[in-house]
mmCIF file of N, CA and C in Angstrom:
data_model
loop_
_atom_site.group_PDB
_atom_site.id
_atom_site.type_symbol
_atom_site.label_atom_id
_atom_site.label_comp_id
_atom_site.label_asym_id
_atom_site.label_seq_id
_atom_site.Cartn_x
_atom_site.Cartn_y
_atom_site.Cartn_z
ATOM 1 N N MET A 1 30.407 3.266 -18.234
ATOM 2 C CA MET A 1 30.342 1.831 -18.090
ATOM 3 C C MET A 1 28.903 1.438 -17.721
ATOM 4 N N PRO A 2 28.326 0.468 -18.404
ATOM 5 C CA PRO A 2 26.964 0.028 -18.080
ATOM 6 C C PRO A 2 26.914 -0.679 -16.718
ATOM 7 N N GLN A 3 25.780 -0.568 -16.094
ATOM 8 C CA GLN A 3 25.568 -1.198 -14.793
ATOM 9 C C GLN A 3 25.230 -2.677 -14.949
ATOM 10 N N THR A 4 25.570 -3.452 -13.964
ATOM 11 C CA THR A 4 25.199 -4.859 -13.925
ATOM 12 C C THR A 4 24.243 -5.040 -12.752
ATOM 13 N N ILE A 5 22.983 -5.164 -13.066
ATOM 14 C CA ILE A 5 21.974 -5.350 -12.033
ATOM 15 C C ILE A 5 21.990 -6.821 -11.636
ATOM 16 N N THR A 6 22.196 -7.084 -10.361
ATOM 17 C CA THR A 6 22.323 -8.464 -9.899
ATOM 18 C C THR A 6 21.012 -9.044 -9.377
ATOM 19 N N LYS A 7 20.045 -8.184 -9.080
ATOM 20 C CA LYS A 7 18.728 -8.660 -8.652
ATOM 21 C C LYS A 7 17.684 -7.745 -9.271
ATOM 22 N N GLY A 8 16.891 -8.302 -10.147
ATOM 23 C CA GLY A 8 15.881 -7.515 -10.851
ATOM 24 C C GLY A 8 14.549 -7.480 -10.128
ATOM 25 N N ILE A 9 13.615 -6.774 -10.721
ATOM 26 C CA ILE A 9 12.301 -6.572 -10.121
ATOM 27 C C ILE A 9 11.549 -7.890 -9.941
ATOM 28 N N LYS A 10 11.715 -8.823 -10.870
ATOM 29 C CA LYS A 10 11.022 -10.115 -10.727
ATOM 30 C C LYS A 10 11.471 -10.832 -9.462
ATOM 31 N N ALA A 11 12.770 -10.848 -9.211
ATOM 32 C CA ALA A 11 13.281 -11.502 -7.999
ATOM 33 C C ALA A 11 12.819 -10.766 -6.750
ATOM 34 N N LEU A 12 12.836 -9.441 -6.790
ATOM 35 C CA LEU A 12 12.384 -8.660 -5.636
ATOM 36 C C LEU A 12 10.905 -8.931 -5.333
ATOM 37 N N LEU A 13 10.084 -9.000 -6.381
ATOM 38 C CA LEU A 13 8.658 -9.271 -6.189
ATOM 39 C C LEU A 13 8.425 -10.685 -5.677
ATOM 40 N N GLU A 14 9.168 -11.643 -6.191
ATOM 41 C CA GLU A 14 9.046 -13.019 -5.701
ATOM 42 C C GLU A 14 9.380 -13.087 -4.217
ATOM 43 N N GLU A 15 10.455 -12.424 -3.817
ATOM 44 C CA GLU A 15 10.847 -12.403 -2.399
ATOM 45 C C GLU A 15 9.758 -11.760 -1.546
ATOM 46 N N ALA A 16 9.228 -10.634 -2.006
ATOM 47 C CA ALA A 16 8.199 -9.933 -1.241
ATOM 48 C C ALA A 16 6.933 -10.783 -1.124
ATOM 49 N N ASN A 17 6.494 -11.340 -2.227
ATOM 50 C CA ASN A 17 5.261 -12.128 -2.204
ATOM 51 C C ASN A 17 5.406 -13.426 -1.416
ATOM 52 N N ALA A 18 6.619 -13.870 -1.200
ATOM 53 C CA ALA A 18 6.856 -15.070 -0.394
ATOM 54 C C ALA A 18 6.669 -14.802 1.100
ATOM 55 N N VAL A 19 6.788 -13.550 1.522
ATOM 56 C CA VAL A 19 6.704 -13.243 2.952
ATOM 57 C C VAL A 19 5.547 -12.315 3.330
ATOM 58 N N VAL A 20 4.844 -11.788 2.342
ATOM 59 C CA VAL A 20 3.745 -10.861 2.611
ATOM 60 C C VAL A 20 2.422 -11.531 2.253
ATOM 61 N N ASP A 21 1.457 -11.435 3.144
ATOM 62 C CA ASP A 21 0.128 -11.959 2.849
ATOM 63 C C ASP A 21 -0.537 -11.088 1.796
ATOM 64 N N THR A 22 -1.309 -11.736 0.942
ATOM 65 C CA THR A 22 -2.039 -11.051 -0.121
ATOM 66 C C THR A 22 -3.532 -11.154 0.175
ATOM 67 N N LEU A 23 -4.213 -10.033 0.062
ATOM 68 C CA LEU A 23 -5.646 -9.981 0.324
ATOM 69 C C LEU A 23 -6.402 -9.946 -1.007
ATOM 70 N N PRO A 24 -7.195 -10.984 -1.306
ATOM 71 C CA PRO A 24 -7.976 -10.974 -2.540
ATOM 72 C C PRO A 24 -9.005 -9.834 -2.534
ATOM 73 N N VAL A 25 -9.280 -9.290 -3.694
ATOM 74 C CA VAL A 25 -10.213 -8.170 -3.807
ATOM 75 C C VAL A 25 -11.587 -8.529 -3.247
ATOM 76 N N ALA A 26 -12.077 -9.721 -3.525
ATOM 77 C CA ALA A 26 -13.405 -10.113 -3.027
ATOM 78 C C ALA A 26 -13.470 -10.003 -1.504
ATOM 79 N N GLN A 27 -12.426 -10.402 -0.826
ATOM 80 C CA GLN A 27 -12.385 -10.298 0.631
ATOM 81 C C GLN A 27 -12.173 -8.843 1.067
ATOM 82 N N ALA A 28 -11.340 -8.121 0.333
ATOM 83 C CA ALA A 28 -11.076 -6.717 0.659
ATOM 84 C C ALA A 28 -12.346 -5.879 0.583
ATOM 85 N N LYS A 29 -13.235 -6.220 -0.340
ATOM 86 C CA LYS A 29 -14.487 -5.482 -0.476
ATOM 87 C C LYS A 29 -15.358 -5.615 0.769
ATOM 88 N N ASP A 30 -15.156 -6.686 1.532
ATOM 89 C CA ASP A 30 -15.882 -6.869 2.786
ATOM 90 C C ASP A 30 -15.177 -6.204 3.965
ATOM 91 N N LEU A 31 -13.916 -5.798 3.781
ATOM 92 C CA LEU A 31 -13.114 -5.301 4.903
ATOM 93 C C LEU A 31 -12.759 -3.821 4.855
ATOM 94 N N PHE A 32 -12.914 -3.163 3.714
ATOM 95 C CA PHE A 32 -12.408 -1.791 3.606
ATOM 96 C C PHE A 32 -13.100 -0.823 4.565
ATOM 97 N N GLU A 33 -14.303 -1.153 5.010
ATOM 98 C CA GLU A 33 -14.999 -0.305 5.982
ATOM 99 C C GLU A 33 -14.830 -0.805 7.416
ATOM 100 N N ASP A 34 -14.173 -1.921 7.595
ATOM 101 C CA ASP A 34 -13.936 -2.481 8.933
ATOM 102 C C ASP A 34 -12.939 -1.587 9.664
ATOM 103 N N PRO A 35 -13.280 -1.074 10.835
ATOM 104 C CA PRO A 35 -12.378 -0.142 11.531
ATOM 105 C C PRO A 35 -11.073 -0.774 12.029
ATOM 106 N N THR A 36 -10.964 -2.089 11.966
ATOM 107 C CA THR A 36 -9.714 -2.738 12.380
ATOM 108 C C THR A 36 -8.731 -2.884 11.207
ATOM 109 N N TYR A 37 -9.132 -2.416 10.035
ATOM 110 C CA TYR A 37 -8.272 -2.441 8.847
ATOM 111 C C TYR A 37 -8.005 -1.019 8.385
ATOM 112 N N GLN A 38 -6.781 -0.761 7.960
ATOM 113 C CA GLN A 38 -6.424 0.539 7.394
ATOM 114 C C GLN A 38 -5.818 0.306 6.021
ATOM 115 N N PHE A 39 -6.524 0.741 4.989
ATOM 116 C CA PHE A 39 -6.012 0.632 3.624
ATOM 117 C C PHE A 39 -5.083 1.812 3.366
ATOM 118 N N ILE A 40 -3.939 1.525 2.761
ATOM 119 C CA ILE A 40 -2.909 2.529 2.480
ATOM 120 C C ILE A 40 -2.682 2.577 0.978
ATOM 121 N N ASP A 41 -2.996 3.709 0.375
ATOM 122 C CA ASP A 41 -2.827 3.908 -1.068
ATOM 123 C C ASP A 41 -1.446 4.494 -1.331
ATOM 124 N N LEU A 42 -0.613 3.749 -2.029
ATOM 125 C CA LEU A 42 0.777 4.144 -2.284
ATOM 126 C C LEU A 42 0.973 4.894 -3.600
ATOM 127 N N ARG A 43 -0.083 5.069 -4.348
ATOM 128 C CA ARG A 43 0.058 5.701 -5.660
ATOM 129 C C ARG A 43 0.320 7.203 -5.527
ATOM 130 N N ASP A 44 0.879 7.780 -6.566
ATOM 131 C CA ASP A 44 1.183 9.211 -6.504
ATOM 132 C C ASP A 44 -0.067 10.040 -6.786
ATOM 133 N N ILE A 45 0.030 11.309 -6.512
ATOM 134 C CA ILE A 45 -1.107 12.222 -6.589
ATOM 135 C C ILE A 45 -1.770 12.222 -7.968
ATOM 136 N N ARG A 46 -0.984 12.111 -9.025
ATOM 137 C CA ARG A 46 -1.573 12.102 -10.374
ATOM 138 C C ARG A 46 -2.465 10.877 -10.577
ATOM 139 N N GLU A 47 -2.047 9.740 -10.042
ATOM 140 C CA GLU A 47 -2.861 8.523 -10.156
ATOM 141 C C GLU A 47 -4.161 8.674 -9.368
ATOM 142 N N LEU A 48 -4.071 9.255 -8.184
ATOM 143 C CA LEU A 48 -5.261 9.451 -7.363
ATOM 144 C C LEU A 48 -6.240 10.411 -8.023
ATOM 145 N N GLN A 49 -5.717 11.483 -8.582
ATOM 146 C CA GLN A 49 -6.577 12.462 -9.251
ATOM 147 C C GLN A 49 -7.239 11.860 -10.491
ATOM 148 N N ARG A 50 -6.522 10.983 -11.162
ATOM 149 C CA ARG A 50 -7.031 10.372 -12.395
ATOM 150 C C ARG A 50 -8.100 9.310 -12.115
ATOM 151 N N SER A 51 -7.896 8.486 -11.069
ATOM 152 C CA SER A 51 -8.782 7.328 -10.924
ATOM 153 C C SER A 51 -9.453 7.186 -9.564
ATOM 154 N N GLY A 52 -9.207 8.103 -8.638
ATOM 155 C CA GLY A 52 -9.831 8.006 -7.331
ATOM 156 C C GLY A 52 -9.132 6.981 -6.445
ATOM 157 N N MET A 53 -9.771 6.655 -5.330
ATOM 158 C CA MET A 53 -9.161 5.725 -4.381
ATOM 159 C C MET A 53 -10.234 4.948 -3.634
ATOM 160 N N ILE A 54 -9.817 3.956 -2.889
ATOM 161 C CA ILE A 54 -10.736 3.164 -2.087
ATOM 162 C C ILE A 54 -11.241 4.047 -0.937
ATOM 163 N N PRO A 55 -12.554 4.061 -0.697
ATOM 164 C CA PRO A 55 -13.082 4.891 0.395
ATOM 165 C C PRO A 55 -12.406 4.556 1.731
ATOM 166 N N GLY A 56 -12.022 5.594 2.457
ATOM 167 C CA GLY A 56 -11.404 5.428 3.764
ATOM 168 C C GLY A 56 -9.914 5.147 3.734
ATOM 169 N N ALA A 57 -9.342 4.981 2.539
ATOM 170 C CA ALA A 57 -7.904 4.713 2.441
ATOM 171 C C ALA A 57 -7.107 5.966 2.808
ATOM 172 N N PHE A 58 -5.903 5.731 3.286
ATOM 173 C CA PHE A 58 -4.980 6.807 3.607
ATOM 174 C C PHE A 58 -3.965 6.904 2.474
ATOM 175 N N SER A 59 -3.779 8.081 1.931
ATOM 176 C CA SER A 59 -2.827 8.298 0.849
ATOM 177 C C SER A 59 -1.425 8.495 1.410
ATOM 178 N N CYS A 60 -0.521 7.601 1.023
ATOM 179 C CA CYS A 60 0.877 7.682 1.443
ATOM 180 C C CYS A 60 1.745 7.472 0.210
ATOM 181 N N PRO A 61 2.258 8.536 -0.383
ATOM 182 C CA PRO A 61 3.116 8.360 -1.550
ATOM 183 C C PRO A 61 4.272 7.410 -1.222
ATOM 184 N N ARG A 62 4.559 6.498 -2.117
ATOM 185 C CA ARG A 62 5.579 5.472 -1.878
ATOM 186 C C ARG A 62 6.895 6.063 -1.380
ATOM 187 N N GLY A 63 7.278 7.202 -1.870
ATOM 188 C CA GLY A 63 8.547 7.810 -1.486
ATOM 189 C C GLY A 63 8.607 8.287 -0.038
ATOM 190 N N MET A 64 7.460 8.370 0.632
ATOM 191 C CA MET A 64 7.435 8.839 2.022
ATOM 192 C C MET A 64 7.180 7.719 3.022
ATOM 193 N N LEU A 65 6.939 6.508 2.551
ATOM 194 C CA LEU A 65 6.500 5.420 3.417
ATOM 195 C C LEU A 65 7.378 5.207 4.641
ATOM 196 N N GLU A 66 8.660 5.020 4.445
ATOM 197 C CA GLU A 66 9.553 4.749 5.576
ATOM 198 C C GLU A 66 9.545 5.901 6.578
ATOM 199 N N PHE A 67 9.512 7.112 6.081
ATOM 200 C CA PHE A 67 9.537 8.293 6.943
ATOM 201 C C PHE A 67 8.243 8.436 7.736
ATOM 202 N N TRP A 68 7.121 8.066 7.128
ATOM 203 C CA TRP A 68 5.838 8.193 7.801
ATOM 204 C C TRP A 68 5.598 7.046 8.783
ATOM 205 N N ILE A 69 6.194 5.870 8.548
ATOM 206 C CA ILE A 69 6.044 4.738 9.470
ATOM 207 C C ILE A 69 6.868 4.949 10.739
ATOM 208 N N ASP A 70 8.091 5.407 10.604
ATOM 209 C CA ASP A 70 9.037 5.487 11.722
ATOM 210 C C ASP A 70 8.622 6.561 12.738
ATOM 211 N N PRO A 71 8.290 6.149 13.976
ATOM 212 C CA PRO A 71 7.886 7.141 14.972
ATOM 213 C C PRO A 71 9.009 8.100 15.373
ATOM 214 N N ASP A 72 10.251 7.756 15.073
ATOM 215 C CA ASP A 72 11.368 8.654 15.373
ATOM 216 C C ASP A 72 11.656 9.645 14.250
ATOM 217 N N SER A 73 10.928 9.517 13.161
ATOM 218 C CA SER A 73 11.101 10.428 12.029
ATOM 219 C C SER A 73 10.316 11.718 12.280
ATOM 220 N N PRO A 74 10.867 12.846 11.868
ATOM 221 C CA PRO A 74 10.101 14.089 12.011
ATOM 222 C C PRO A 74 8.865 14.113 11.103
ATOM 223 N N TYR A 75 8.754 13.161 10.185
ATOM 224 C CA TYR A 75 7.633 13.108 9.246
ATOM 225 C C TYR A 75 6.597 12.049 9.633
ATOM 226 N N HIS A 76 6.782 11.393 10.784
ATOM 227 C CA HIS A 76 5.898 10.303 11.213
ATOM 228 C C HIS A 76 4.421 10.703 11.154
ATOM 229 N N LYS A 77 3.587 9.760 10.704
ATOM 230 C CA LYS A 77 2.139 9.962 10.673
ATOM 231 C C LYS A 77 1.496 8.973 11.650
ATOM 232 N N GLU A 78 0.627 9.477 12.505
ATOM 233 C CA GLU A 78 -0.017 8.648 13.526
ATOM 234 C C GLU A 78 -0.848 7.507 12.939
ATOM 235 N N VAL A 79 -1.263 7.617 11.691
ATOM 236 C CA VAL A 79 -2.032 6.535 11.078
ATOM 237 C C VAL A 79 -1.255 5.223 11.134
ATOM 238 N N PHE A 80 0.076 5.311 11.186
ATOM 239 C CA PHE A 80 0.910 4.104 11.236
ATOM 240 C C PHE A 80 1.219 3.676 12.672
ATOM 241 N N ASN A 81 0.531 4.248 13.645
ATOM 242 C CA ASN A 81 0.747 3.899 15.044
ATOM 243 C C ASN A 81 -0.574 3.449 15.662
ATOM 244 N N GLN A 82 -1.257 2.555 14.968
ATOM 245 C CA GLN A 82 -2.552 2.068 15.420
ATOM 246 C C GLN A 82 -2.543 0.546 15.496
ATOM 247 N N ASP A 83 -3.449 0.018 16.272
ATOM 248 C CA ASP A 83 -3.612 -1.426 16.372
ATOM 249 C C ASP A 83 -4.594 -1.869 15.288
ATOM 250 N N LYS A 84 -4.101 -1.891 14.056
ATOM 251 C CA LYS A 84 -4.922 -2.243 12.897
ATOM 252 C C LYS A 84 -4.142 -3.162 11.981
ATOM 253 N N THR A 85 -4.850 -3.775 11.055
ATOM 254 C CA THR A 85 -4.215 -4.522 9.977
ATOM 255 C C THR A 85 -4.057 -3.559 8.811
ATOM 256 N N TYR A 86 -2.839 -3.436 8.334
ATOM 257 C CA TYR A 86 -2.541 -2.506 7.243
ATOM 258 C C TYR A 86 -2.589 -3.240 5.910
ATOM 259 N N VAL A 87 -3.370 -2.670 4.982
ATOM 260 C CA VAL A 87 -3.499 -3.240 3.645
ATOM 261 C C VAL A 87 -2.958 -2.217 2.658
ATOM 262 N N PHE A 88 -1.794 -2.508 2.106
ATOM 263 C CA PHE A 88 -1.172 -1.623 1.132
ATOM 264 C C PHE A 88 -1.704 -1.936 -0.254
ATOM 265 N N TYR A 89 -1.845 -0.884 -1.063
ATOM 266 C CA TYR A 89 -2.181 -1.124 -2.471
ATOM 267 C C TYR A 89 -1.597 -0.029 -3.348
ATOM 268 N N CYS A 90 -1.385 -0.411 -4.598
ATOM 269 C CA CYS A 90 -0.909 0.512 -5.628
ATOM 270 C C CYS A 90 -1.719 0.200 -6.884
ATOM 271 N N ALA A 91 -1.217 0.507 -8.043
ATOM 272 C CA ALA A 91 -1.973 0.276 -9.267
ATOM 273 C C ALA A 91 -2.088 -1.209 -9.607
ATOM 274 N N SER A 92 -0.972 -1.937 -9.519
ATOM 275 C CA SER A 92 -0.991 -3.329 -9.985
ATOM 276 C C SER A 92 -0.344 -4.325 -9.026
ATOM 277 N N ALA A 93 -0.148 -3.942 -7.778
ATOM 278 C CA ALA A 93 0.364 -4.815 -6.709
ATOM 279 C C ALA A 93 1.867 -5.056 -6.761
ATOM 280 N N TRP A 94 2.607 -4.208 -7.437
ATOM 281 C CA TRP A 94 4.075 -4.322 -7.424
ATOM 282 C C TRP A 94 4.649 -3.455 -6.305
ATOM 283 N N ARG A 95 4.337 -2.169 -6.337
ATOM 284 C CA ARG A 95 4.826 -1.276 -5.279
ATOM 285 C C ARG A 95 4.309 -1.730 -3.917
ATOM 286 N N SER A 96 3.075 -2.203 -3.897
ATOM 287 C CA SER A 96 2.497 -2.610 -2.615
ATOM 288 C C SER A 96 3.182 -3.847 -2.051
ATOM 289 N N ALA A 97 3.564 -4.790 -2.889
ATOM 290 C CA ALA A 97 4.280 -5.977 -2.400
ATOM 291 C C ALA A 97 5.613 -5.561 -1.788
ATOM 292 N N LEU A 98 6.357 -4.735 -2.500
ATOM 293 C CA LEU A 98 7.656 -4.283 -1.999
ATOM 294 C C LEU A 98 7.488 -3.434 -0.737
ATOM 295 N N SER A 99 6.488 -2.589 -0.716
ATOM 296 C CA SER A 99 6.241 -1.721 0.435
ATOM 297 C C SER A 99 5.810 -2.509 1.657
ATOM 298 N N ALA A 100 4.946 -3.486 1.463
ATOM 299 C CA ALA A 100 4.494 -4.296 2.588
ATOM 300 C C ALA A 100 5.659 -5.083 3.186
ATOM 301 N N LYS A 101 6.534 -5.594 2.341
ATOM 302 C CA LYS A 101 7.718 -6.310 2.835
ATOM 303 C C LYS A 101 8.590 -5.363 3.658
ATOM 304 N N LEU A 102 8.816 -4.187 3.146
ATOM 305 C CA LEU A 102 9.625 -3.204 3.856
ATOM 306 C C LEU A 102 8.969 -2.805 5.185
ATOM 307 N N ALA A 103 7.665 -2.581 5.164
ATOM 308 C CA ALA A 103 6.957 -2.200 6.388
ATOM 309 C C ALA A 103 7.077 -3.301 7.445
ATOM 310 N N GLN A 104 6.970 -4.548 7.022
ATOM 311 C CA GLN A 104 7.149 -5.665 7.947
ATOM 312 C C GLN A 104 8.563 -5.662 8.521
ATOM 313 N N GLU A 105 9.550 -5.423 7.673
ATOM 314 C CA GLU A 105 10.938 -5.387 8.130
ATOM 315 C C GLU A 105 11.155 -4.263 9.145
ATOM 316 N N MET A 106 10.387 -3.185 9.015
ATOM 317 C CA MET A 106 10.481 -2.071 9.966
ATOM 318 C C MET A 106 9.760 -2.379 11.271
ATOM 319 N N GLY A 107 8.925 -3.412 11.286
ATOM 320 C CA GLY A 107 8.214 -3.798 12.490
ATOM 321 C C GLY A 107 6.729 -3.503 12.487
ATOM 322 N N LEU A 108 6.193 -2.972 11.401
ATOM 323 C CA LEU A 108 4.760 -2.713 11.305
ATOM 324 C C LEU A 108 4.053 -4.051 11.089
ATOM 325 N N THR A 109 3.080 -4.347 11.944
ATOM 326 C CA THR A 109 2.340 -5.600 11.803
ATOM 327 C C THR A 109 0.916 -5.425 12.304
ATOM 328 N N PRO A 110 0.002 -6.211 11.792
ATOM 329 C CA PRO A 110 0.101 -7.042 10.606
ATOM 330 C C PRO A 110 -0.037 -6.200 9.333
ATOM 331 N N VAL A 111 0.620 -6.667 8.300
ATOM 332 C CA VAL A 111 0.642 -5.969 7.007
ATOM 333 C C VAL A 111 0.342 -6.976 5.902
ATOM 334 N N MET A 112 -0.412 -6.541 4.925
ATOM 335 C CA MET A 112 -0.671 -7.349 3.726
ATOM 336 C C MET A 112 -0.821 -6.408 2.550
ATOM 337 N N HIS A 113 -0.990 -6.968 1.359
ATOM 338 C CA HIS A 113 -1.237 -6.093 0.219
ATOM 339 C C HIS A 113 -2.354 -6.648 -0.641
ATOM 340 N N LEU A 114 -2.972 -5.741 -1.387
ATOM 341 C CA LEU A 114 -4.161 -6.049 -2.180
ATOM 342 C C LEU A 114 -3.779 -6.762 -3.471
ATOM 343 N N GLU A 115 -4.311 -7.959 -3.631
ATOM 344 C CA GLU A 115 -4.027 -8.760 -4.822
ATOM 345 C C GLU A 115 -4.532 -8.047 -6.084
ATOM 346 N N GLY A 116 -3.633 -7.812 -7.022
ATOM 347 C CA GLY A 116 -4.007 -7.159 -8.267
ATOM 348 C C GLY A 116 -4.065 -5.645 -8.192
ATOM 349 N N GLY A 117 -3.942 -5.092 -6.990
ATOM 350 C CA GLY A 117 -3.900 -3.648 -6.818
ATOM 351 C C GLY A 117 -5.211 -2.948 -7.117
ATOM 352 N N PHE A 118 -5.120 -1.629 -7.232
ATOM 353 C CA PHE A 118 -6.300 -0.810 -7.487
ATOM 354 C C PHE A 118 -6.932 -1.150 -8.834
ATOM 355 N N GLY A 119 -6.115 -1.533 -9.799
ATOM 356 C CA GLY A 119 -6.640 -1.914 -11.107
ATOM 357 C C GLY A 119 -7.621 -3.064 -10.997
ATOM 358 N N GLU A 120 -7.272 -4.060 -10.206
ATOM 359 C CA GLU A 120 -8.168 -5.206 -10.004
ATOM 360 C C GLU A 120 -9.377 -4.805 -9.173
ATOM 361 N N TRP A 121 -9.162 -3.937 -8.188
ATOM 362 C CA TRP A 121 -10.268 -3.416 -7.369
ATOM 363 C C TRP A 121 -11.321 -2.765 -8.276
ATOM 364 N N ALA A 122 -10.878 -1.896 -9.156
ATOM 365 C CA ALA A 122 -11.798 -1.202 -10.057
ATOM 366 C C ALA A 122 -12.453 -2.184 -11.030
ATOM 367 N N LYS A 123 -11.679 -3.128 -11.525
ATOM 368 C CA LYS A 123 -12.198 -4.135 -12.468
ATOM 369 C C LYS A 123 -13.312 -4.952 -11.826
ATOM 370 N N GLN A 124 -13.192 -5.213 -10.525
ATOM 371 C CA GLN A 124 -14.208 -5.983 -9.805
ATOM 372 C C GLN A 124 -15.264 -5.077 -9.157
ATOM 373 N N ASN A 125 -15.352 -3.847 -9.660
ATOM 374 C CA ASN A 125 -16.373 -2.883 -9.232
ATOM 375 C C ASN A 125 -16.337 -2.570 -7.743
ATOM 376 N N GLY A 126 -15.117 -2.491 -7.190
ATOM 377 C CA GLY A 126 -14.977 -2.037 -5.813
ATOM 378 C C GLY A 126 -15.331 -0.554 -5.759
ATOM 379 N N PRO A 127 -15.867 -0.066 -4.652
ATOM 380 C CA PRO A 127 -16.222 1.343 -4.560
ATOM 381 C C PRO A 127 -14.994 2.248 -4.670
ATOM 382 N N VAL A 128 -15.184 3.368 -5.320
ATOM 383 C CA VAL A 128 -14.100 4.338 -5.555
ATOM 384 C C VAL A 128 -14.639 5.730 -5.237
ATOM 385 N N VAL A 129 -13.819 6.514 -4.558
ATOM 386 C CA VAL A 129 -14.177 7.914 -4.289
ATOM 387 C C VAL A 129 -13.059 8.804 -4.828
ATOM 388 N N GLU A 130 -13.423 10.060 -5.084
ATOM 389 C CA GLU A 130 -12.386 11.025 -5.448
ATOM 390 C C GLU A 130 -11.510 11.268 -4.238
ATOM 391 N N ARG A 131 -10.262 11.550 -4.493
ATOM 392 C CA ARG A 131 -9.344 11.861 -3.395
ATOM 393 C C ARG A 131 -9.772 13.181 -2.774
ATOM 394 N N SER A 132 -9.882 13.191 -1.451
ATOM 395 C CA SER A 132 -10.255 14.443 -0.782
ATOM 396 C C SER A 132 -9.102 15.424 -0.912
ATOM 397 N N LYS A 133 -9.419 16.668 -1.125
ATOM 398 C CA LYS A 133 -8.401 17.708 -1.351
ATOM 399 C C LYS A 133 -7.771 18.120 -0.059
#
């Protein structure tokens, strides 16, 4: 029997973008080195190896986000236990919008996501480094 999806990706993205702040790339280029901001790269390892990442960003595969945020999880990462503004990004700002909404729901604040994602960052000549091994 075929599935009946009652809420599609467009609705999910609209909901996320309604409650999550978006950081324009031009402004992000002034903030990525600011120690009060932590950029979080949600893309998978193949994407990072192919196109690099924003300097100073922390790589958090989307599938581990909830586990790494939660301090009660055995997989918790201290990067998510800082007094910083978290800026999530992915390739095109879809995963990051959904992730930022989820992170806010978990209590992580302040959280925003990069407008247009890494694709827009690269298009606007934002600095890129190879992912450290």
